[in-house]
Amino acid sequence: MTAELVRGQNHPLSQVRLEIRVSAAAPVVAAAALADESGTSRGTDWVAHPGAPALPGLEVSRQAAADHRLAVDLAAMPEAVHRVSVLLALPSGAGGPARFGAVAAPSVTVTGLDGTGIARFVLTGLDSESAVVALELYRRQGVWKVRAVGQGYVGGLAALFGDQGLAQAAELAGSIQEAVTQGLSRSIAAPAPRAADGDRSRRTAPSAPGPEQTGTAPHNGPGAVPPRPAPPYGAPGPYDGQATSEPPHTVQPDSTTPGPSAPADGRIDYTHPSRGHAAPPPPPPQAPPAPPGEFAPPVAGDAAGWSMEERLYNQAWGMFEDLARTTAAYRSAVDFAESRMEKEIDQVLSDPRNRLGAAGDTAREAATARRTELVDQARAVFKRDLAQLTAESDVVELALPPAYARWDNPVWHGYQVPAEPPMALRLGDLHLPESEALRVPMLVRLPLERGLWIDSGSAASDGSFLDPVQLRHLAMEMAVALAVRLLAVHPVGDFGVQVVDPAGAGAHALGPLVRSGVPGAVPATGAGGVADVLGRLTERVDLLQMALRGGAAGALPPGLDTAQQLLIVNDFPHGFDDRAVTRLRYIADEGPAVGVHLLVVADRADAAAYGPLLDPLWRSLMRLTPVPDDHLADPWVGHAWTYEPSLAPPGSEVLQQVLARVAAARPKGT
């Protein structure tokens, strides 16, 4: 199964002889730069490009093209090479696009020699950049891995090579452009594209529409705003829009096709009638045009993507970005109005003659009136944008699949066990103080890249009070709800749960899981139970890592369960000795790469006796709270977002009903 990477994510390589496949919507130049342990290229002879396409263990294409296949043999790399960066650039002066933002996002896939996919990265979020470091293969402690980079450069290849530490960056970029130009002059023009409706008559193909014609309609969010940036949360977090699949669309021969006919201008389409071409992702549904002064009615799936699931994911994070943007604009306008009022009053009162009497009062009233006018204008715009986002949220929430939906969503009434895992999961809701009624789904990509920590010692930011016992029980209910959601959105047998509850404090909350018969849901208690579960999972992580690194997946023990596992640890660190703590840290660090995920329910104050020993563990986990808390901050605007957990409505039986269907779908005897 090909791993879908997000920016910054790495993945182990189980083979040394690889093929890197590049797919783009326009011709691009593919190159590769070698670097030493410090990340520096030692000279132009460490760069493979169209003018010098071959290096030891590496070969790239000789000219610009929309599709490339780069051959890599990591075993043949010089000993000094510790990093191989795959570079893409748009050729200049070729009549094509000048920036990556004008075309669909390119993708880079690392495969074995047999074509089996290992990792794939879609380079979303590019705009004015004309060159980009797509991904890198790097060696650490003798093991090669691939990392999704996606670092773009507005200055093109010259800026990119300069960042790689090459002194002759501009000269090298010029020689590559010269080689590409010579290659284009020798190439044969591509035939005109065939219409997608299957008409194979000889005719003039219509000119390909530009991005303004084929792209999605601009998001009808707050006023004149720049394009949506790369998302926060999960490097790069919310708007990383990776395709879950690329279904090839092949036009089949049709006996009813009319015979060939020459077009009026005499040009002929030489496209072979029986060869299909991969179709671009279908355009999202478009809302009808809005009357002047009104916003268009919202449409679910109004975002880019290959599937409705991906469109809804991108749309949800687009709503997050729009809300962040319009709130930042409103806060900035209010701050400006306040500072302007203070400045005007200070200017008037700087003259002692105006400090007393009617002149001073008049100046204060005028400054206050202007401040009120500016704030009212900003509030009117904010309310308009908020009304539009609220309307969009109402439409989108009803269209969300189970993995993205709240527990009170009607989609759970018709729940069926899926055949494929989803691309993301809902962890809860996010909102801002100015728009408490508008909740934006907090979606994270799957598989989880880091563990989760439910803080059972947190206090609600809204001032409500829960005693420690209630808070711990609520935290455990939240953990069970997350476990049920993960079990429900994965195919049968693809996901399992292991529970460690040393003191048995979470027995009541764990009831739905235990009664459903989910394997591993019966909690392990006492120090012996903790050691047994951690020992088995640590051994599983070790075996899978060795199999991946050695390319020997078939050598795994026949009884080893390779399904993903969620380890729920309640009341940490109660019942843990030093060895158990070490094993837990190992699972938190190494487990996600091989499908072992950690969910810790704990009050950090209970672990104070360990001092700084556990600080790396807390930092490695994403902190969630069982009550609303404004502890999440986005690195883009800097807002403090209030997080609310995703819990089943009080008195609802939705968790039990979903677990019953999951249990019914399991083969008997498992």
XYZ file of C-alpha atoms in Angstrom, residues 165-410:
246
model
C 25.132 25.647 -1.059
C 26.325 25.732 -4.683
C 28.607 28.658 -5.502
C 27.852 28.438 -9.259
C 24.073 28.369 -8.757
C 23.205 30.903 -11.478
C 25.549 29.320 -14.039
C 24.177 25.852 -13.363
C 20.583 27.068 -13.687
C 21.467 28.697 -17.005
C 23.119 25.556 -18.370
C 20.042 23.497 -17.419
C 17.758 25.975 -19.182
C 19.991 25.841 -22.262
C 19.875 22.029 -22.302
C 16.097 22.078 -21.939
C 15.733 24.623 -24.753
C 17.870 22.483 -27.052
C 15.797 19.440 -26.148
C 12.562 21.251 -26.942
C 13.914 22.395 -30.304
C 14.566 18.764 -31.233
C 11.255 17.437 -29.963
C 8.105 16.799 -31.959
C 4.996 18.709 -30.996
C 2.473 16.625 -29.090
C -0.785 15.767 -30.824
C -3.861 17.760 -29.937
C -5.812 16.383 -26.950
C -8.832 14.245 -27.582
C -12.227 15.223 -26.254
C -13.302 13.364 -23.134
C -16.639 12.322 -24.608
C -15.041 9.538 -26.620
C -15.469 11.196 -30.038
C -12.556 9.899 -32.101
C -13.413 11.560 -35.368
C -10.599 13.552 -36.921
C -11.178 17.095 -35.953
C -9.473 20.052 -34.426
C -9.251 19.609 -30.682
C -10.414 22.646 -28.758
C -7.668 24.653 -27.159
C -6.965 23.620 -23.588
C -8.597 26.000 -21.158
C -6.405 27.903 -18.756
C -6.532 27.545 -15.025
C -9.125 30.288 -14.816
C -11.490 28.090 -16.830
C -10.770 24.676 -15.345
C -9.954 25.474 -11.720
C -12.445 25.567 -8.946
C -14.495 28.668 -8.464
C -12.954 31.119 -5.995
C -14.065 30.333 -2.487
C -16.807 32.751 -1.674
C -15.352 33.710 1.666
C -14.452 36.996 3.239
C -13.816 39.950 0.921
C -10.736 40.390 -1.216
C -8.340 37.867 0.265
C -5.285 36.003 -0.986
C -5.464 32.329 -1.952
C -5.692 29.830 0.861
C -2.281 29.064 2.283
C -0.919 25.718 3.414
C -2.801 24.563 6.496
C -1.631 24.272 10.062
C -2.010 21.085 12.117
C 0.064 18.175 11.152
C 2.812 19.710 9.010
C 1.250 21.070 6.938
C -1.951 20.462 8.433
C -5.363 21.369 7.287
C -5.251 22.002 3.567
C -2.797 19.462 2.295
C -5.335 18.041 -0.154
C -3.690 14.800 -1.196
C -5.502 12.545 -3.584
C -6.411 9.161 -2.175
C -6.493 7.604 -5.592
C -5.995 8.457 -9.230
C -8.493 6.381 -11.183
C -7.348 6.101 -14.777
C -10.002 6.965 -17.271
C -9.632 4.954 -20.458
C -11.780 5.730 -23.455
C -12.893 2.390 -24.906
C -13.465 1.827 -28.630
C -17.036 2.390 -29.638
C -18.602 0.765 -32.693
C -20.975 3.694 -33.055
C -18.215 6.247 -33.425
C -18.692 8.286 -36.615
C -16.088 7.947 -39.299
C -13.184 10.342 -39.609
C -13.789 13.725 -41.104
C -11.301 16.468 -41.790
C -11.850 19.721 -39.905
C -12.298 23.025 -41.617
C -8.734 24.241 -41.009
C -7.186 21.016 -42.278
C -5.468 20.004 -39.036
C -5.761 16.354 -38.053
C -5.861 14.748 -34.603
C -3.295 11.945 -34.693
C -4.249 10.584 -31.255
C -4.435 6.800 -31.362
C -8.118 5.844 -30.959
C -7.519 2.920 -28.589
C -5.097 4.572 -26.175
C -6.639 6.102 -23.079
C -5.327 9.040 -21.098
C -5.579 9.736 -17.395
C -8.397 12.150 -16.827
C -7.955 15.165 -14.560
C -9.926 15.183 -11.325
C -13.566 15.955 -11.977
C -14.476 19.573 -11.247
C -16.272 20.190 -7.971
C -19.949 21.082 -8.031
C -20.418 24.746 -8.764
C -22.946 26.979 -7.080
C -25.200 29.059 -9.351
C -24.072 32.674 -9.764
C -25.215 34.955 -6.980
C -27.101 38.214 -7.556
C -25.062 41.385 -7.017
C -24.539 42.065 -3.315
C -25.320 38.486 -2.245
C -23.148 35.427 -1.793
C -23.711 32.257 -3.774
C -25.566 29.439 -2.013
C -23.016 27.008 -0.528
C -22.384 23.600 -2.082
C -20.892 20.615 -0.277
C -17.665 19.489 -1.940
C -16.870 22.939 -3.373
C -13.094 22.339 -3.284
C -10.423 20.596 -5.303
C -9.934 16.841 -4.995
C -10.132 13.479 -6.733
C -12.979 12.217 -4.592
C -15.865 13.683 -2.630
C -14.088 12.643 0.572
C -10.998 14.653 -0.366
C -13.104 17.617 -1.495
C -14.942 17.711 1.810
C -11.637 17.456 3.684
C -10.218 20.392 1.743
C -13.437 22.354 2.097
C -13.497 21.875 5.882
C -9.976 23.194 6.264
C -10.787 25.952 3.771
C -13.557 27.046 6.131
C -11.015 27.035 8.966
C -8.716 29.311 6.981
C -11.527 31.636 5.941
C -12.709 31.968 9.536
C -9.146 32.644 10.697
C -8.661 35.233 7.970
C -11.895 37.155 8.472
C -11.459 37.129 12.278
C -7.921 38.465 11.911
C -9.211 41.218 9.611
C -11.948 42.152 12.108
C -9.555 42.240 15.056
C -7.085 44.313 13.065
C -9.804 46.806 12.077
C -10.928 47.200 15.705
C -7.334 47.698 16.878
C -6.805 50.300 14.168
C -9.961 52.159 15.182
C -8.887 52.179 18.824
C -5.364 53.383 18.065
C -6.668 56.056 15.700
C -9.066 57.367 18.346
C -6.306 57.529 20.942
C -3.988 59.292 18.500
C -6.597 61.911 17.560
C -7.432 62.602 21.213
C -3.717 62.868 22.094
C -3.170 65.361 19.270
C -6.006 67.549 20.497
C -5.024 67.350 24.157
C -1.387 68.093 23.418
C -2.473 71.731 23.340
C -3.148 72.802 26.956
C -5.867 75.176 25.795
C -8.010 72.214 24.616
C -7.737 70.077 27.745
C -10.605 71.823 29.443
C -13.789 73.230 28.094
C -15.959 72.606 25.054
C -13.106 72.168 22.563
C -11.720 69.126 24.349
C -15.128 67.539 24.786
C -15.939 68.116 21.104
C -12.661 66.532 20.016
C -13.260 63.482 22.220
C -16.793 63.046 20.884
C -15.620 63.353 17.278
C -12.803 60.826 17.772
C -15.138 58.413 19.534
C -17.732 58.759 16.770
C -15.122 57.976 14.091
C -13.945 54.982 16.108
C -17.523 53.711 16.439
C -18.105 54.156 12.706
C -14.988 52.184 11.793
C -15.836 49.392 14.236
C -19.409 49.199 12.951
C -18.164 48.902 9.379
C -15.736 46.135 10.350
C -18.432 44.334 12.343
C -20.849 44.483 9.402
C -18.271 42.881 7.105
C -17.418 40.280 9.750
C -21.081 39.389 10.264
C -21.567 39.042 6.509
C -18.601 36.695 6.224
C -19.695 34.802 9.318
C -23.198 34.321 7.910
C -21.730 32.910 4.709
C -19.414 30.521 6.577
C -22.261 29.424 8.853
C -24.427 28.636 5.830
C -21.566 26.679 4.275
C -20.958 24.812 7.530
C -24.618 23.787 7.763
C -24.481 22.314 4.255
C -21.097 20.646 4.665
C -21.882 19.033 8.034
C -24.817 17.108 6.546
C -22.660 15.798 3.693
C -19.732 14.555 5.808
C -18.866 10.832 5.808
C -18.718 8.975 9.141
C -14.996 9.603 9.629
C -15.598 13.372 9.485
C -19.060 13.580 11.077
C -20.190 14.417 14.595
C -21.797 11.631 16.564
C -25.204 13.343 16.228
C -24.971 13.373 12.427
C -27.712 11.320 10.676
